[in-house]
Coordinates of C-alpha atoms in Angstrom, one line a residue:
M1402 CA -21.7 100.6 159.0
I1403 CA -23.2 101.2 162.5
L1404 CA -20.1 102.0 164.1
T1405 CA -19.3 104.4 161.5
R1406 CA -22.8 106.0 161.8
N1407 CA -22.1 105.9 165.8
L1408 CA -18.2 107.3 165.5
T1409 CA -20.2 110.1 163.3
A1410 CA -22.2 110.9 165.5
F1411 CA -20.4 111.0 168.4
I1412 CA -17.5 113.1 166.8
A1413 CA -20.2 115.9 166.0
V1414 CA -21.1 116.2 170.0
A1415 CA -17.8 115.7 171.3
E1416 CA -16.6 118.7 169.2
E1417 CA -19.7 121.0 169.6
L1418 CA -20.5 119.8 172.7
H1419 CA -24.0 120.9 172.5
F1420 CA -26.2 118.3 171.2
G1421 CA -28.5 121.0 169.5
K1422 CA -25.8 122.5 167.5
A1423 CA -24.1 118.6 166.8
A1424 CA -27.9 117.5 165.5
K1425 CA -27.8 120.7 163.0
R1426 CA -24.1 119.6 161.6
L1427 CA -25.9 116.6 161.0
H1428 CA -29.0 117.5 159.5
I1429 CA -31.2 115.4 161.9
S1430 CA -33.3 116.3 165.1
Q1431 CA -32.1 116.5 168.6
P1432 CA -34.2 113.3 169.9
P1433 CA -32.9 110.8 167.5
L1434 CA -29.2 112.2 168.2
S1435 CA -29.6 111.9 172.2
Q1436 CA -31.3 108.4 172.1
Q1437 CA -28.2 107.0 169.3
I1438 CA -25.4 108.9 171.2
R1439 CA -27.1 106.9 174.6
Q1440 CA -27.1 103.8 172.9
F1441 CA -23.7 103.5 171.8
E1442 CA -22.5 104.3 175.6
E1443 CA -24.4 101.2 176.4
E1444 CA -23.0 99.2 173.5
M1445 CA -19.3 100.4 174.8
G1446 CA -20.3 100.1 178.5
V1447 CA -19.1 103.5 179.4
A1448 CA -20.0 107.2 179.9
L1449 CA -19.0 109.2 177.1
F1450 CA -20.0 112.5 178.0
E1451 CA -20.9 114.6 181.3
R1452 CA -24.4 116.1 180.5
T1453 CA -26.6 119.0 183.2
T1454 CA -28.9 120.9 181.8
R1455 CA -26.2 123.9 180.9
S1456 CA -23.2 121.8 179.3
V1457 CA -22.2 119.0 178.0
R1458 CA -18.4 118.0 178.4
L1459 CA -16.6 114.7 177.9
T1460 CA -15.9 111.9 180.1
P1461 CA -11.8 110.7 180.3
A1462 CA -13.3 107.6 178.2
G1463 CA -14.2 110.2 175.7
R1464 CA -11.6 112.1 175.5
L1465 CA -9.9 109.0 174.8
L1466 CA -12.1 107.9 171.8
L1467 CA -12.6 111.3 170.5
E1468 CA -8.2 111.4 170.4
R1469 CA -9.1 108.0 168.2
A1470 CA -12.2 108.6 166.7
H1471 CA -11.1 110.0 162.9
L1472 CA -8.8 107.1 162.9
L1473 CA -11.2 104.4 163.8
Q1474 CA -13.8 106.1 161.4
A1475 CA -11.1 106.0 158.5
E1476 CA -10.4 102.5 159.3
A1477 CA -13.7 101.7 159.0
D1478 CA -14.5 103.3 156.1
A1479 CA -11.5 102.0 154.0
T1480 CA -12.5 98.3 155.5
L1481 CA -16.1 98.7 154.1
Q1482 CA -14.6 99.8 150.4
A1483 CA -12.4 97.0 150.5
V1484 CA -15.0 94.2 151.4
R1485 CA -17.3 95.9 148.8
R1486 CA -14.1 96.1 145.9
R1487 CA -13.4 92.2 147.5
S1488 CA -17.3 91.5 146.7
V1489 CA -17.3 92.2 143.4
G1490 CA -14.0 91.2 142.0
D1491 CA -12.0 94.5 142.4
E1492 CA -9.3 92.9 144.9
G1493 CA -8.7 89.6 145.9
L1494 CA -6.4 86.7 144.3
L1495 CA -7.3 84.6 141.6
N1496 CA -5.6 81.2 141.0
L1497 CA -4.9 80.9 137.4
G1498 CA -3.3 77.8 135.3
F1499 CA -2.2 77.5 132.2
S1500 CA -0.8 75.0 129.6
H1501 CA 2.5 75.0 127.9
S1502 CA 1.4 76.0 124.5
T1503 CA -0.7 78.9 126.1
V1504 CA 2.6 80.9 126.7
Y1505 CA 3.7 81.6 123.4
H1506 CA 0.9 84.0 122.5
V1507 CA -2.1 83.6 124.5
L1508 CA -0.9 84.1 128.1
P1509 CA 0.6 87.3 127.8
R1510 CA -2.2 89.3 126.1
V1511 CA -4.6 87.5 128.8
L1512 CA -2.3 88.6 131.8
Q1513 CA -1.6 92.1 129.9
R1514 CA -5.7 92.8 129.6
F1515 CA -6.4 91.3 133.5
K1516 CA -3.9 93.7 134.7
Q1517 CA -6.0 96.6 133.1
V1518 CA -9.3 95.7 134.4
C1519 CA -8.2 94.3 137.9
P1520 CA -5.3 96.2 138.8
R1521 CA -5.4 95.2 142.9
V1522 CA -6.3 91.6 142.2
A1523 CA -3.2 89.5 142.8
L1524 CA -2.6 86.8 140.5
E1525 CA -0.9 82.9 141.6
L1526 CA 0.3 81.5 138.3
R1527 CA 0.8 78.0 137.4
Q1528 CA 1.9 76.0 134.6
L1529 CA 0.9 72.6 134.0
T1530 CA -0.2 70.1 131.7
S1531 CA -3.4 69.9 130.2
D1532 CA -4.6 67.3 132.1
L1533 CA -3.1 68.1 135.5
L1534 CA -5.0 71.8 135.1
A1535 CA -7.9 69.9 134.6
E1536 CA -7.7 68.1 137.8
E1537 CA -6.4 71.1 140.1
V1538 CA -9.3 73.2 138.6
N1539 CA -12.0 70.3 139.8
S1540 CA -10.3 70.0 143.3
R1541 CA -10.3 73.6 143.8
R1542 CA -6.6 74.2 143.8
L1543 CA -7.1 76.5 140.7
D1544 CA -10.1 78.8 139.8
I1545 CA -9.5 79.0 136.2
A1546 CA -7.4 76.9 133.8
I1547 CA -6.6 78.0 130.4
L1548 CA -5.9 74.2 128.7
R1549 CA -6.4 72.1 125.7
W1550 CA -9.6 70.6 126.2
S1551 CA -9.8 66.7 125.5
S1552 CA -13.0 64.2 126.7
S1553 CA -11.1 62.6 129.1
M1554 CA -11.3 66.2 131.3
E1555 CA -15.0 65.6 131.4
S1556 CA -16.6 66.1 135.1
A1557 CA -20.3 67.2 136.1
D1558 CA -18.2 69.8 138.0
L1559 CA -16.5 71.9 135.7
S1560 CA -17.6 74.4 133.2
W1561 CA -15.4 75.1 129.9
K1562 CA -15.9 77.3 127.3
V1563 CA -13.6 77.3 123.7
I1564 CA -12.2 80.9 123.6
A1565 CA -9.8 80.1 120.7
S1566 CA -9.3 78.1 117.1
D1567 CA -5.8 77.1 116.4
P1568 CA -5.2 75.2 113.2
M1569 CA -2.7 72.8 113.4
V1570 CA 0.3 73.0 110.7
L1571 CA 2.7 70.5 109.6
V1572 CA 6.6 72.1 111.0
M1573 CA 10.0 70.3 109.9
P1574 CA 13.6 71.0 110.0
L1575 CA 14.8 73.9 107.3
D1576 CA 16.5 71.1 105.3
H1577 CA 13.8 68.6 105.5
P1578 CA 12.8 66.9 102.1
L1579 CA 9.2 67.8 102.5
A1580 CA 10.2 71.3 102.6
V1581 CA 10.1 71.2 98.8
H1582 CA 6.2 71.0 98.7
R1583 CA 3.7 74.2 98.9
R1584 CA 1.1 72.0 100.6
V1585 CA 2.6 68.3 101.7
P1586 CA 0.3 65.7 100.7
I1587 CA -0.5 63.8 103.9
E1588 CA 0.6 60.3 102.6
L1589 CA 4.1 61.5 102.3
L1590 CA 4.5 61.6 106.0
H1591 CA 4.1 57.6 106.3
G1592 CA 7.3 56.4 107.6
I1593 CA 9.1 59.3 107.9
P1594 CA 10.4 60.0 111.2
W1595 CA 7.8 61.7 113.1
V1596 CA 7.8 63.4 117.0
G1597 CA 4.5 63.2 118.5
Y1598 CA 2.5 63.6 121.1
A1599 CA 2.3 61.0 123.4
P1600 CA -1.1 60.0 125.3
Q1601 CA -0.4 60.7 128.6
G1602 CA 0.7 64.7 129.4
A1603 CA -0.6 65.7 125.5
R1604 CA -3.8 64.3 125.4
H1605 CA -5.7 66.7 123.2
F1606 CA -2.8 66.9 120.8
Y1607 CA -2.5 63.3 120.7
D1608 CA -6.5 62.7 119.7
L1609 CA -5.4 65.6 117.0
Q1610 CA -2.8 63.7 115.7
E1611 CA -4.4 60.3 116.2
T1612 CA -7.2 61.1 114.5
V1613 CA -5.9 62.7 110.9
L1614 CA -3.1 60.0 110.8
A1615 CA -5.7 57.5 111.1
A1616 CA -8.4 58.9 108.4
A1617 CA -5.5 59.4 105.7
K1618 CA -4.5 55.4 106.9
V1619 CA -0.9 57.0 107.3
Q1620 CA 1.8 55.6 110.0
P1621 CA 5.0 58.0 110.3
D1622 CA 7.7 56.6 112.3
I1623 CA 6.6 58.2 115.6
Q1624 CA 9.0 59.2 118.9
H1625 CA 6.4 60.3 121.8
V1626 CA 6.9 63.7 123.7
S1627 CA 4.6 65.0 126.1
L1628 CA 5.5 68.8 126.0
L1629 CA 5.2 71.2 123.4
P1630 CA 8.6 72.9 124.1
T1631 CA 10.9 69.5 123.8
L1632 CA 8.7 68.8 120.7
L1633 CA 9.7 71.8 119.2
A1634 CA 13.4 71.3 120.3
L1635 CA 13.4 67.7 118.6
V1636 CA 12.2 69.0 115.4
E1637 CA 14.8 71.8 115.4
A1638 CA 17.4 69.0 116.0
G1639 CA 16.4 67.4 112.7
M1640 CA 14.5 64.5 114.8
G1641 CA 11.7 64.8 112.7
A1642 CA 8.2 66.4 111.6
A1643 CA 5.2 67.5 114.1
L1644 CA 2.2 68.6 113.9
V1645 CA 1.8 71.7 116.0
P1646 CA -1.1 74.7 116.5
T1647 CA -0.5 77.7 114.6
S1648 CA 0.2 79.9 117.6
V1649 CA 3.3 78.3 118.7
L1650 CA 5.1 79.3 115.6
R1651 CA 5.9 82.8 116.0
E1652 CA 8.1 81.7 119.0
T1653 CA 10.4 79.9 116.2
K1654 CA 11.6 82.6 114.6
G1655 CA 12.4 81.3 111.2
R1656 CA 14.3 78.2 112.4
L1657 CA 11.4 75.6 111.4
Q1658 CA 9.7 75.4 108.0
K1659 CA 5.9 75.1 108.3
R1660 CA 3.6 74.1 105.9
P1661 CA -0.3 73.2 105.3
L1662 CA -1.1 69.3 104.6
L1663 CA -3.0 68.3 101.7
L1664 CA -5.6 66.2 103.2
P1665 CA -8.2 63.5 101.5
Q1666 CA -11.2 64.2 100.3
G1667 CA -13.5 64.1 103.2
C1668 CA -10.8 64.5 105.8
E1669 CA -11.0 67.3 108.0
A1670 CA -8.2 69.5 108.7
P1671 CA -7.0 69.1 112.7
I1672 CA -7.9 72.4 114.5
S1673 CA -6.8 72.8 118.2
L1674 CA -9.4 74.0 120.3
L1675 CA -8.4 76.6 123.3
S1676 CA -10.2 76.4 126.0
C1677 CA -10.7 77.5 129.6
A1678 CA -11.8 75.7 132.6
W1679 CA -13.4 76.4 136.1
R1680 CA -15.6 75.3 138.8
T1681 CA -19.5 75.8 138.2
D1682 CA -19.5 76.6 141.8
N1683 CA -16.8 78.4 142.3
M1684 CA -17.5 81.9 144.3
N1685 CA -14.7 83.5 144.2
P1686 CA -16.0 86.8 142.4
V1687 CA -13.1 87.6 140.3
V1688 CA -13.8 84.5 138.0
P1689 CA -16.4 86.3 136.2
R1690 CA -14.4 89.0 135.5
M1691 CA -11.2 86.6 133.9
L1692 CA -14.0 84.7 132.0
K1693 CA -15.0 87.9 130.6
I1694 CA -11.8 89.0 129.0
L1695 CA -11.1 85.4 127.9
S1696 CA -14.6 85.2 126.2
A1697 CA -14.0 88.2 124.6
G1698 CA -11.3 86.2 122.4
D1699 CA -9.0 88.1 119.7
F1700 CA -5.5 85.8 120.8

């Protein structure tokens, strides 16, 4: 920085009170140093030194500047380092959104790794449904969102990437009649009480649920909810069975039965794809660092 270089030159001359000695201290020749000090004085609009053929003395303005020069130089250096850290994402702010289903397992790991890699970066966290998260990223109120992607979120301005596969499993109360099966034939779900996902607020899970039920021509008696924690609570309360991503089961702590579905030939097992979304034109330098963590997987 020009200010830092000028202050370094000024301090050397002010402490040595001799241009030749100051130039030697700075490992430069005397003429460029003299010219630099004159230009510095012109830029500031004050004389910093009284020069004669025999001596160099500080003016009152020069003495004041010397008193503060080291502090100014330290502040300038600190500012430069902070700017450089900000430019590469070592410092700054990341607005991160996450869906309800990531709280159980994925989010804690992501945050732990992020704080190890970017300890100086502040995080602003927001928990929303996946549909709302996509809207917030698109409107620039969030930098990145960890969500369950669905086709309704498609936008020319959004980029997204799958970061984990999360198989869906059948869950039911501990005393549910279907718990006697090691693998539950999907046709046995027909007509039973079912806690299902609503198309508004849980589009990703709703699409998975409807696809597998329709493929097997099964229609349970569905009560729709939008939030996964609500769904789990209703299942535990005996309101019905449900399909949930495997990653959330560690939080149920044995309060629910889980079983894989036995599907007809040609019917694919439902798998939830956990994704991250961000705007392609987002210039926040922290975004690539978070994307690198998310892309590493192992969630």
